[in-house]
C-alpha cells in the first residue's frame, strides 16, 4: 500500500516512522533526511530538497499557558507561536500526534488544535482554524 503513495515529502514523525520501515530505499532515505533536519530540535524546517516547509513565520515566546486534552488539563510553557500553530512543553504529560487539544493563548483566547509532532523540544500544534497559507 505504501508503494502507491509514491514518495511524498515526509511531514511528521508518524510518517517518518512508517517510511523508515519501508523496503523502498527512497522512503527510508526520506525518513532519514527528515530526522537529520531537526526532529531532535523541533519540527523539521526543510523538506528533502532543502526548501523551508513552514507556512507561517514563527515568533519565539516564553510564557506559561494551559493545554486541555482527553478530559484533563496540563500547565505548559509556550515556546513559539505562528498564525498556523504553536509549540508547547507540557508539564508531565505529552499528547501523541493526532490528539485533539485546546490551548490558551495570550491575546487570542482558547484555540482548538491537533498535535502534529512530539519530541524532546516539545509538542507541535496545528490550529484547527489556521489562515490560508501565506
CSV table of C-alpha atoms in Angstrom, one decimal:
chain,number,residue,atom,x,y,z
A,1,UNK,CA,0.0,0.0,0.0
A,2,UNK,CA,2.8,2.4,0.8
A,3,UNK,CA,4.2,1.9,-2.7
A,4,UNK,CA,1.0,3.5,-4.1
A,5,UNK,CA,1.8,6.8,-2.3
A,6,UNK,CA,5.0,7.3,-4.3
A,7,UNK,CA,7.5,9.4,-2.3
A,8,UNK,CA,5.8,12.5,-1.0
A,9,UNK,CA,7.9,14.6,1.4
A,10,UNK,CA,8.0,13.4,5.0
A,11,UNK,CA,6.0,15.9,7.1
A,12,UNK,CA,5.7,14.4,10.5
A,13,UNK,CA,7.1,11.8,13.0
A,14,UNK,CA,4.4,9.2,12.2
A,15,UNK,CA,5.1,9.3,8.5
A,16,UNK,CA,8.9,9.2,9.2
A,17,UNK,CA,8.4,6.0,11.3
A,18,UNK,CA,6.4,4.3,8.5
A,19,UNK,CA,8.9,5.3,5.8
A,20,UNK,CA,11.8,4.2,8.0
A,21,UNK,CA,10.5,0.6,8.0
A,22,UNK,CA,9.7,0.5,4.2
A,23,UNK,CA,11.5,-1.8,1.9
A,24,UNK,CA,11.8,1.1,-0.6
A,25,UNK,CA,15.2,2.8,-0.3
A,26,UNK,CA,13.7,6.2,-1.2
A,27,UNK,CA,11.2,6.0,1.6
A,28,UNK,CA,14.0,5.1,4.1
A,29,UNK,CA,16.2,8.0,2.7
A,30,UNK,CA,13.3,10.5,3.1
A,31,UNK,CA,12.7,9.4,6.7
A,32,UNK,CA,16.4,9.7,7.5
A,33,UNK,CA,16.6,13.1,5.9
A,34,UNK,CA,13.6,14.3,7.9
A,35,UNK,CA,15.1,13.1,11.1
A,36,UNK,CA,18.5,14.6,10.3
A,37,UNK,CA,17.0,18.0,9.5
A,38,UNK,CA,15.9,18.8,13.0
A,39,UNK,CA,13.5,16.3,14.5
A,40,UNK,CA,15.6,16.4,17.7
A,41,UNK,CA,15.5,20.2,18.0
A,42,UNK,CA,11.9,20.7,17.0
A,43,UNK,CA,9.7,20.4,13.9
A,44,UNK,CA,11.9,19.8,10.8
A,45,UNK,CA,12.4,23.0,9.0
A,46,UNK,CA,13.1,21.8,5.4
A,47,UNK,CA,11.9,19.1,3.0
A,48,UNK,CA,14.3,16.6,1.4
A,49,UNK,CA,15.3,19.2,-1.2
A,50,UNK,CA,16.2,21.8,1.5
A,51,UNK,CA,13.2,24.1,1.0
A,52,UNK,CA,11.6,25.7,4.1
A,53,UNK,CA,8.3,23.8,4.7
A,54,UNK,CA,6.9,26.3,7.2
A,55,UNK,CA,3.8,28.1,6.0
A,56,UNK,CA,4.0,30.8,8.7
A,57,UNK,CA,6.7,32.8,10.4
A,58,UNK,CA,7.2,31.6,14.0
A,59,UNK,CA,7.6,34.0,16.9
A,60,UNK,CA,9.5,32.9,20.0
A,61,UNK,CA,7.6,33.2,23.2
A,62,UNK,CA,8.4,32.2,26.7
A,63,UNK,CA,5.2,32.0,28.7
A,64,UNK,CA,3.1,29.8,30.8
A,65,UNK,CA,-0.3,28.5,29.4
A,66,UNK,CA,-2.7,25.7,29.8
A,67,UNK,CA,-3.4,22.7,27.5
A,68,UNK,CA,-6.5,20.6,27.6
A,69,UNK,CA,-6.9,17.1,26.1
A,70,UNK,CA,-8.7,13.8,26.8
A,71,UNK,CA,-10.7,15.4,29.7
A,72,UNK,CA,-7.6,16.7,31.6
A,73,UNK,CA,-5.6,19.9,31.7
A,74,UNK,CA,-1.9,20.4,31.9
A,75,UNK,CA,0.2,23.5,32.5
A,76,UNK,CA,2.8,24.1,29.8
A,77,UNK,CA,5.4,26.5,28.6
A,78,UNK,CA,4.5,28.2,25.3
A,79,UNK,CA,7.7,28.2,23.2
A,80,UNK,CA,6.7,29.7,19.9
A,81,UNK,CA,3.6,30.8,18.1
A,82,UNK,CA,2.5,31.4,14.5
A,83,UNK,CA,-0.8,32.0,12.8
A,84,UNK,CA,-0.9,28.3,12.0
A,85,UNK,CA,0.2,26.7,15.2
A,86,UNK,CA,2.4,26.7,18.3
A,87,UNK,CA,5.0,24.7,20.2
A,88,UNK,CA,4.4,23.9,23.8
A,89,UNK,CA,6.2,22.0,26.5
A,90,UNK,CA,3.6,20.3,28.7
A,91,UNK,CA,4.4,19.7,32.4
A,92,UNK,CA,4.4,15.9,32.9
A,93,UNK,CA,2.1,14.7,30.2
A,94,UNK,CA,2.6,14.8,26.4
A,95,UNK,CA,-0.3,14.0,24.0
A,96,UNK,CA,0.7,11.9,21.0
A,97,UNK,CA,0.4,13.1,17.3
A,98,UNK,CA,-3.2,13.2,16.1
A,99,UNK,CA,-4.6,14.1,19.5
A,100,UNK,CA,-7.2,16.9,19.5
A,101,UNK,CA,-6.3,19.6,22.1
A,102,UNK,CA,-7.3,23.1,23.2
A,103,UNK,CA,-4.7,25.7,24.2
A,104,UNK,CA,-5.0,29.1,25.9
A,105,UNK,CA,-3.0,31.7,24.0
A,106,UNK,CA,-2.1,35.3,25.1
A,107,UNK,CA,-4.4,37.8,23.3
A,108,UNK,CA,-6.0,35.0,21.3
A,109,UNK,CA,-8.0,33.1,23.8
A,110,UNK,CA,-8.7,29.4,23.6
A,111,UNK,CA,-7.8,27.7,20.3
A,112,UNK,CA,-8.6,24.2,19.1
A,113,UNK,CA,-5.6,22.4,17.6
A,114,UNK,CA,-4.2,19.0,16.7
A,115,UNK,CA,-0.9,17.6,17.9
A,116,UNK,CA,1.3,17.2,14.8
A,117,UNK,CA,4.6,16.2,16.4
A,118,UNK,CA,6.2,15.4,19.7
A,119,UNK,CA,9.8,15.2,20.6
A,120,UNK,CA,12.5,16.4,23.1
A,121,UNK,CA,11.8,20.0,22.2
A,122,UNK,CA,8.1,19.9,22.9
A,123,UNK,CA,4.8,19.3,21.3
A,124,UNK,CA,3.8,20.9,17.9
A,125,UNK,CA,0.3,22.1,17.5
A,126,UNK,CA,-1.6,22.9,14.3
A,127,UNK,CA,-4.6,25.2,14.8
A,128,UNK,CA,-7.9,24.0,13.5
A,129,UNK,CA,-8.8,27.5,12.3
A,130,UNK,CA,-5.5,28.4,10.8
A,131,UNK,CA,-5.5,31.0,8.0
A,132,UNK,CA,-4.8,30.1,4.3
A,133,UNK,CA,-1.1,29.5,3.6
A,134,UNK,CA,0.9,32.7,3.1
